[in-house]
Each structure stands twice: as C-alpha cells, then as structure tokens.
Short mmCIF file of C-alpha atoms in Angstrom, two decimals:
data_model
loop_
_atom_site.label_atom_id
_atom_site.label_comp_id
_atom_site.label_asym_id
_atom_site.label_seq_id
_atom_site.Cartn_x
_atom_site.Cartn_y
_atom_site.Cartn_z
CA MET P 1 -66.04 43.23 -19.50
CA LYS P 2 -65.21 39.98 -21.30
CA GLU P 3 -62.90 37.66 -19.40
CA GLU P 4 -59.59 36.96 -21.13
CA ILE P 5 -58.96 33.31 -21.96
CA VAL P 6 -55.29 32.31 -22.05
CA VAL P 7 -54.32 28.92 -23.51
CA ARG P 8 -50.92 27.46 -22.67
CA PRO P 9 -49.18 24.09 -22.15
CA ALA P 10 -50.15 22.46 -18.87
CA ARG P 11 -47.94 22.67 -15.80
CA ASN P 12 -47.70 20.17 -12.96
CA SER P 13 -49.13 22.84 -10.69
CA ASP P 14 -52.38 22.78 -12.72
CA ARG P 15 -53.32 19.24 -11.73
CA GLU P 16 -55.32 20.02 -8.58
CA ALA P 17 -57.49 22.63 -10.31
CA VAL P 18 -57.97 20.44 -13.39
CA PHE P 19 -58.84 17.33 -11.37
CA LYS P 20 -61.37 19.39 -9.42
CA PHE P 21 -63.41 20.43 -12.47
CA CYS P 22 -63.19 16.88 -13.86
CA GLU P 23 -64.63 15.26 -10.73
CA LYS P 24 -68.15 14.87 -12.08
CA THR P 25 -67.57 14.32 -15.80
CA TRP P 26 -69.33 10.96 -15.41
CA SER P 27 -71.11 9.35 -12.46
CA TRP P 28 -67.90 7.49 -11.59
CA GLY P 29 -65.59 10.50 -12.08
CA ASP P 30 -63.04 10.85 -14.90
CA TYR P 31 -59.98 9.11 -16.33
CA ILE P 32 -57.90 12.32 -16.43
CA PRO P 33 -56.11 11.67 -13.09
CA GLN P 34 -55.05 8.24 -14.35
CA PHE P 35 -53.41 9.66 -17.48
CA TRP P 36 -52.16 13.09 -16.37
CA ASP P 37 -48.62 12.11 -15.36
CA LYS P 38 -48.15 9.98 -18.47
CA TRP P 39 -49.37 12.75 -20.77
CA MET P 40 -47.16 15.33 -19.08
CA LYS P 41 -44.09 13.23 -19.94
CA GLU P 42 -44.98 12.57 -23.58
CA THR P 43 -42.64 13.70 -26.33
CA ASP P 44 -45.29 13.24 -29.05
CA GLY P 45 -48.17 14.94 -27.27
CA LYS P 46 -49.20 17.84 -25.08
CA ILE P 47 -51.86 18.87 -22.57
CA PHE P 48 -53.16 22.39 -23.13
CA VAL P 49 -54.89 24.31 -20.37
CA ALA P 50 -57.10 27.39 -20.62
CA THR P 51 -56.98 29.88 -17.78
CA ILE P 52 -59.07 32.86 -16.71
CA SER P 53 -57.37 35.18 -14.22
CA SER P 54 -54.54 32.60 -14.06
CA VAL P 55 -56.91 29.86 -12.85
CA PRO P 56 -57.26 26.68 -15.00
CA VAL P 57 -60.82 26.40 -16.35
CA GLY P 58 -60.40 23.98 -19.26
CA MET P 59 -58.07 21.41 -20.79
CA SER P 60 -57.52 19.10 -23.73
CA HIS P 61 -54.89 16.60 -24.85
CA VAL P 62 -53.38 16.22 -28.31
CA ARG P 63 -51.07 13.50 -29.54
CA VAL P 64 -49.33 13.30 -32.92
CA ASP P 65 -48.50 10.12 -34.82
CA LYS P 66 -45.60 11.43 -36.88
CA ARG P 67 -45.38 8.28 -39.01
CA LYS P 68 -49.00 8.60 -40.12
CA LYS P 69 -48.98 12.41 -39.95
CA GLU P 70 -52.22 12.49 -37.99
CA ALA P 71 -53.22 13.94 -34.64
CA TRP P 72 -55.73 12.76 -32.08
CA LEU P 73 -57.51 15.26 -29.82
CA SER P 74 -59.07 13.99 -26.60
CA ALA P 75 -60.03 14.78 -23.02
CA ALA P 76 -61.67 18.14 -23.75
CA ARG P 77 -62.96 19.43 -20.41
CA THR P 78 -64.36 22.78 -19.27
CA ALA P 79 -65.22 23.79 -15.72
CA PRO P 80 -69.05 23.77 -15.48
CA GLU P 81 -69.25 27.40 -14.34
CA HIS P 82 -67.23 28.54 -17.37
CA ARG P 83 -69.03 26.77 -20.19
CA ARG P 84 -70.35 28.63 -23.24
CA LYS P 85 -67.46 31.09 -23.14
CA GLY P 86 -65.50 29.68 -26.10
CA ILE P 87 -62.98 27.86 -23.92
CA ALA P 88 -63.22 24.50 -25.73
CA THR P 89 -62.84 26.28 -29.07
CA ALA P 90 -59.78 28.22 -27.92
CA ILE P 91 -58.05 25.08 -26.63
CA ALA P 92 -58.89 23.06 -29.75
CA LYS P 93 -57.35 25.74 -31.96
CA GLU P 94 -54.14 25.65 -29.94
CA CYS P 95 -54.08 21.84 -30.11
CA MET P 96 -54.38 21.97 -33.89
CA LYS P 97 -51.57 24.54 -34.16
CA TYR P 98 -49.36 22.22 -32.13
CA ALA P 99 -50.33 19.24 -34.30
CA LYS P 100 -49.55 21.08 -37.52
CA ARG P 101 -46.18 22.29 -36.18
CA ASN P 102 -45.34 18.67 -35.41
CA GLY P 103 -46.09 17.34 -38.88
CA ALA P 104 -49.75 16.32 -38.73
CA VAL P 105 -51.78 16.92 -41.88
CA LYS P 106 -55.11 15.94 -40.31
CA ALA P 107 -56.66 15.91 -36.87
CA ARG P 108 -59.36 13.61 -35.52
CA LEU P 109 -61.43 13.24 -32.40
CA VAL P 110 -64.52 11.42 -31.22
CA THR P 111 -67.70 12.53 -29.51
CA SER P 112 -70.97 10.81 -28.69
CA SER P 113 -74.01 11.33 -30.89
CA ASP P 114 -75.95 12.85 -27.98
CA ASN P 115 -73.33 15.53 -27.23
CA LYS P 116 -74.98 18.28 -29.24
CA ALA P 117 -72.90 21.08 -27.72
CA ALA P 118 -69.62 19.44 -28.77
CA ARG P 119 -70.93 18.74 -32.26
CA ILE P 120 -71.85 22.40 -32.75
CA VAL P 121 -68.34 23.47 -31.67
CA LEU P 122 -66.76 20.93 -34.01
CA GLN P 123 -68.80 22.17 -36.95
CA LYS P 124 -67.66 25.74 -36.27
CA LEU P 125 -64.04 24.55 -36.13
CA GLY P 126 -64.36 22.93 -39.55
CA PHE P 127 -64.45 19.28 -38.45
CA THR P 128 -66.45 16.82 -40.55
CA PRO P 129 -68.02 13.55 -39.31
CA ILE P 130 -66.35 10.68 -41.18
CA ALA P 131 -67.50 7.48 -39.44
CA GLU P 132 -69.75 6.11 -36.70
CA PHE P 133 -68.84 3.39 -34.22
CA VAL P 134 -70.46 1.51 -31.36
CA GLU P 135 -69.10 0.03 -28.16
CA MET P 136 -70.80 -3.22 -27.22
CA LYS P 137 -69.80 -5.70 -24.55
CA THR P 138 -70.44 -9.22 -23.34
CA GLU P 139 -69.66 -11.25 -20.26
CA LYS P 140 -71.22 -14.34 -21.83
CA ILE P 141 -67.84 -16.00 -22.29
CA ARG P 142 -68.34 -19.61 -23.31
CA ARG P 143 -67.36 -22.36 -25.72
CA LEU P 144 -69.03 -22.05 -29.11
CA ASP P 145 -68.65 -23.90 -32.37
CA SER P 146 -66.79 -22.10 -35.14
CA LEU P 147 -66.29 -23.81 -38.49
CA LYS P 148 -64.24 -21.52 -40.69
CA SER P 149 -62.39 -19.14 -38.37
CA ARG P 150 -58.75 -19.26 -37.29
CA TRP P 151 -55.87 -17.07 -36.19
CA GLY P 152 -54.48 -15.04 -39.05
CA ARG P 153 -51.03 -15.88 -40.34
CA ALA P 154 -48.26 -13.79 -41.87
CA GLU P 155 -48.95 -15.28 -45.29
CA ASP P 156 -52.54 -13.92 -45.13
CA LEU P 157 -51.33 -10.31 -45.35
CA ASN P 158 -51.85 -9.74 -49.08
CA ALA P 159 -55.25 -11.43 -49.14
CA LEU P 160 -56.41 -9.53 -46.05
CA TRP P 161 -55.27 -6.19 -47.41
CA LYS P 162 -57.13 -6.90 -50.65
CA PHE P 163 -60.21 -7.89 -48.64
CA LEU P 164 -60.13 -4.57 -46.78
CA GLN P 165 -59.69 -2.48 -49.92
CA GLU P 166 -62.86 -4.06 -51.33
CA SER P 167 -64.82 -3.96 -48.06
CA ASN P 168 -67.88 -1.74 -47.61
CA ILE P 169 -67.41 -1.79 -43.84
CA PHE P 170 -63.79 -0.63 -44.20
CA GLN P 171 -65.06 2.30 -46.28
CA ARG P 172 -67.81 3.09 -43.76
CA SER P 173 -65.18 2.94 -41.01
CA ALA P 174 -63.10 5.53 -42.91
CA GLY P 175 -60.28 2.99 -42.81
CA LEU P 176 -60.00 3.26 -39.01
CA TYR P 177 -59.57 0.86 -36.12
CA THR P 178 -59.72 1.61 -32.40
CA ILE P 179 -57.73 0.86 -29.29
CA LEU P 180 -59.56 2.00 -26.17
CA PHE P 181 -61.28 5.21 -27.36
CA ARG P 182 -58.69 6.36 -29.87
CA TRP P 183 -59.13 5.69 -33.58
CA TYR P 184 -56.18 5.13 -35.92
CA SER P 185 -55.75 4.76 -39.68
CA LEU P 186 -55.38 1.05 -40.40
CA THR P 187 -52.29 0.68 -42.58
CA ARG P 188 -50.76 -2.38 -44.15
CA GLU P 189 -48.00 -2.16 -41.53
CA ASP P 190 -50.59 -2.17 -38.74
CA LEU P 191 -52.26 -5.23 -40.23
CA GLU P 192 -48.90 -6.99 -40.42
CA ARG P 193 -48.32 -6.21 -36.73
CA PHE P 194 -51.73 -7.61 -35.70
CA LEU P 195 -50.90 -10.81 -37.59
CA ARG P 196 -47.45 -11.04 -36.05
CA GLU P 197 -48.84 -10.59 -32.53
CA LYS P 198 -51.60 -13.17 -33.11
CA LYS P 199 -54.31 -10.55 -32.70
CA ALA P 200 -56.13 -11.16 -36.00
CA ILE P 201 -58.95 -13.65 -36.54
CA VAL P 202 -59.89 -14.51 -40.12
CA TYR P 203 -62.87 -16.26 -41.66
CA GLU P 204 -62.01 -18.34 -44.69
CA GLY P 205 -64.59 -19.79 -47.06
CA ASN P 206 -64.12 -21.32 -50.51
CA ALA P 207 -60.37 -20.79 -50.12
CA GLN P 208 -60.93 -17.03 -49.78
CA ILE P 209 -60.73 -14.73 -46.78
CA GLN P 210 -64.21 -13.35 -46.16
CA GLY P 211 -63.96 -11.86 -42.68
CA LEU P 212 -61.58 -10.21 -40.22
CA ILE P 213 -61.58 -9.31 -36.53
CA LEU P 214 -58.66 -7.46 -34.92
CA ILE P 215 -58.29 -7.63 -31.14
CA ASP P 216 -56.17 -6.02 -28.42
CA ASP P 217 -55.70 -6.37 -24.65
CA SER P 218 -55.13 -2.70 -23.81
CA THR P 219 -58.37 -2.71 -21.81
CA ALA P 220 -56.80 -5.24 -19.44
CA ARG P 221 -53.61 -3.21 -19.02
CA MET P 222 -55.18 0.24 -18.71
CA TRP P 223 -58.36 -0.59 -16.80
CA GLN P 224 -56.87 -3.37 -14.64
CA GLU P 225 -59.50 -5.83 -15.86
CA ASN P 226 -59.38 -9.37 -17.19
CA THR P 227 -60.75 -8.22 -20.55
CA LEU P 228 -59.96 -7.60 -24.18
CA GLN P 229 -61.52 -5.63 -27.00
CA THR P 230 -62.24 -5.89 -30.68
CA CYS P 231 -60.50 -3.14 -32.64
CA TYR P 232 -62.09 -3.85 -36.02
CA VAL P 233 -64.88 -6.21 -37.13
CA ASP P 234 -65.67 -6.97 -40.77
CA GLY P 235 -67.50 -9.61 -42.77
CA SER P 236 -70.91 -11.07 -43.53
CA ARG P 237 -73.34 -11.95 -40.73
CA GLU P 238 -72.28 -15.60 -40.96
CA ALA P 239 -68.59 -14.68 -40.88
CA ILE P 240 -68.95 -12.33 -37.90
CA ILE P 241 -70.88 -14.86 -35.82
CA ASP P 242 -68.34 -17.58 -36.64
CA MET P 243 -65.33 -15.36 -35.83
CA LEU P 244 -66.88 -14.15 -32.57
CA SER P 245 -67.62 -17.77 -31.64
CA PHE P 246 -63.93 -18.52 -32.20
CA LEU P 247 -62.94 -15.49 -30.10
CA LEU P 248 -65.29 -16.25 -27.19
CA THR P 249 -64.07 -19.84 -27.07
CA ARG P 250 -60.45 -18.66 -26.88
CA CYS P 251 -61.45 -16.17 -24.17
CA PHE P 252 -63.13 -18.98 -22.22
CA GLU P 253 -59.97 -21.07 -22.45
CA ALA P 254 -57.81 -18.13 -21.33
CA GLY P 255 -60.11 -17.10 -18.47
CA THR P 256 -60.98 -13.73 -19.99
CA ARG P 257 -64.12 -12.41 -18.28
CA LYS P 258 -65.38 -9.68 -20.59
CA VAL P 259 -65.05 -8.60 -24.22
CA TYR P 260 -65.62 -5.01 -25.35
CA GLY P 261 -66.90 -5.01 -28.90
CA PHE P 262 -65.82 -1.85 -30.73
CA ALA P 263 -67.18 -1.91 -34.28
CA CYS P 264 -68.52 0.17 -37.13
CA ASN P 265 -72.12 1.29 -36.66
CA ASP P 266 -73.43 -1.05 -39.34
CA GLU P 267 -76.92 -2.52 -38.86
CA SER P 268 -76.13 -6.08 -39.94
CA LEU P 269 -72.83 -6.08 -38.04
CA VAL P 270 -74.45 -4.87 -34.82
CA SER P 271 -77.27 -7.39 -35.25
CA ALA P 272 -74.77 -10.25 -35.62
CA MET P 273 -72.94 -9.17 -32.47
CA LYS P 274 -76.20 -9.00 -30.53
CA GLU P 275 -77.10 -12.49 -31.72
CA ILE P 276 -73.88 -13.91 -30.27
CA GLY P 277 -74.57 -12.25 -26.89
CA PHE P 278 -73.19 -8.71 -27.04
CA GLU P 279 -75.33 -6.09 -25.33
CA ALA P 280 -76.95 -3.46 -27.54
CA PRO P 281 -74.92 -0.23 -27.70
CA GLU P 282 -76.10 2.63 -25.49
CA GLY P 283 -75.16 5.22 -28.09
CA VAL P 284 -73.09 5.97 -31.15
CA GLU P 285 -69.57 7.40 -31.20
CA ILE P 286 -68.88 9.77 -34.11
CA VAL P 287 -65.33 10.30 -35.35
CA TYR P 288 -64.64 13.77 -36.79
CA GLU P 289 -61.75 14.84 -38.99
CA LYS P 290 -60.22 18.11 -40.14
CA GLU P 291 -57.45 18.76 -42.65
CA LEU P 292 -54.72 20.94 -41.15
#
C-alpha cells in the first residue's frame, strides 16, 4: 500500500525531526538549523514540511519578493530513507501554489550541475535552466595596481544601466545577481542601491564605463566571517582583472581575509578571476525558472 504524503506549513514542533534528517546533508552538516527560527517568523515566506504517518520526512523553503513578483525556492531536503517517493515534487508543488497566491509570476531555484536527481525532478515540474554560475574564492588578499577602476557614483547610474543592457554576460546571467546562494533579478533600483551603499566598482576607459563588479558583505554577517562576496562580475578580461585588483587592495586595507567570487560561468571571466588568484570552481550552479 502506497504511503500517503501530506504537505503542510511547518510547525515549531517539526524542528527536531527536520534537523535530524538534515544532519548529514554535507560533511559539515547543514545550514537549516541556523535559519529555521528566522524562516518561521517570515511574513513573505514559508517552510513547507512533508509528512508520512504524521512524521516529517521532507522540507523546503519558499520566499516571495512581492515587488519583483518572483519567488525563490530553497532548502529542499528529504529524509534519506524516504527518497524516490515523490516527496520533493509534492513539496515543490505546494511551494509554487503559495508563491502564486502571494503574487509571484515566476519561481526560481538553484541546484548544482552534478545533482542529477534534482535536475530530473525539476524537468518534470516544468522548470527550465536559464543561467549558470560559479563560486570561486581567494584568500590572497593583497595590494595590487589598478589603473582604471573606482567606486561607482550615483551619476554613473544611466551609463551603467546602458552598459548592462548591451552586455553579453548580463544576458548569459539572465539578468541576475546573487547574495549568498539566492539569485535576484537585477533592476535599475537595485543598481541604484549598490551605488548608494558604495558596493559597486566600475572600470572606465576612454570616458566610457566598460566593466562592473557588485559586492556585498552578507557572508560576513551570516557566516560570522571576515569576508565579502562579489554579487555580479562583468567586463573584458582587462577590466575584470583591474576591478578585482582594486577590490583586493580595498580588502587588504580593511582587513578582509577572504573574498567569495560569485560570477557567471563564462570562460573568459573565470579565467580572469583565476589569473588574479581565485581558486578554480569545484562545480557549476544552475539557476532554474518556471512561469507560474
């Protein structure tokens, strides 16, 4: 007799069972315990749990950006002894129903290129791969010469937005940037915020903007590290090396110990980052999207 899978919003009483089947997600454990309480209190998101015989056997988290009308699905987990029973599919469907009810017109998520099981499930659910990204990193923080890079200014907004609209990397990135492991549509308003917060580095040559790097310090806040990350990297090889030289010098001056380099999986871009001292990526992250 087939076991009945029931999907419902998570309860505080689910945490022990959920944490138990998340213990060995990676060699070091899982980030779920760190985020559980925060997610349970969200007004723009929800944790959904799947149960069999009233026992939690799977979970996932969905969050809706009502301004952009898009949802992000993450933290899909299934108890090892209950895999291949359709649990992940059942939870994902409930997450998408929630997202649509709350105004989202599209849903996205990310999975690694070597996670074949997840990719098969996503295909069955109607998700389409839209962009590939890599996570690189370097602890080679040092002073380097940069000739044409500087912090972006408010008056750069129009030129930067035009640069992005004409950029091949922006197209290959599906117009997305990342903070931690969540990808967002990069809007003109977002770009304006990065400029205002002094988190945009531009490369200017021949009186024209020819490169852009967006950065964020969420890695320091969330992972309790003295680090920062790139959220978006764009430009020619020369521009990328010059902008990263500018960034690493500023990190050296600020005492930052590590930089996570999130970027589009573009061969020349990755090569430029490796040249400046970033470690080669271990794999590729694929962002999937589905219209709701």
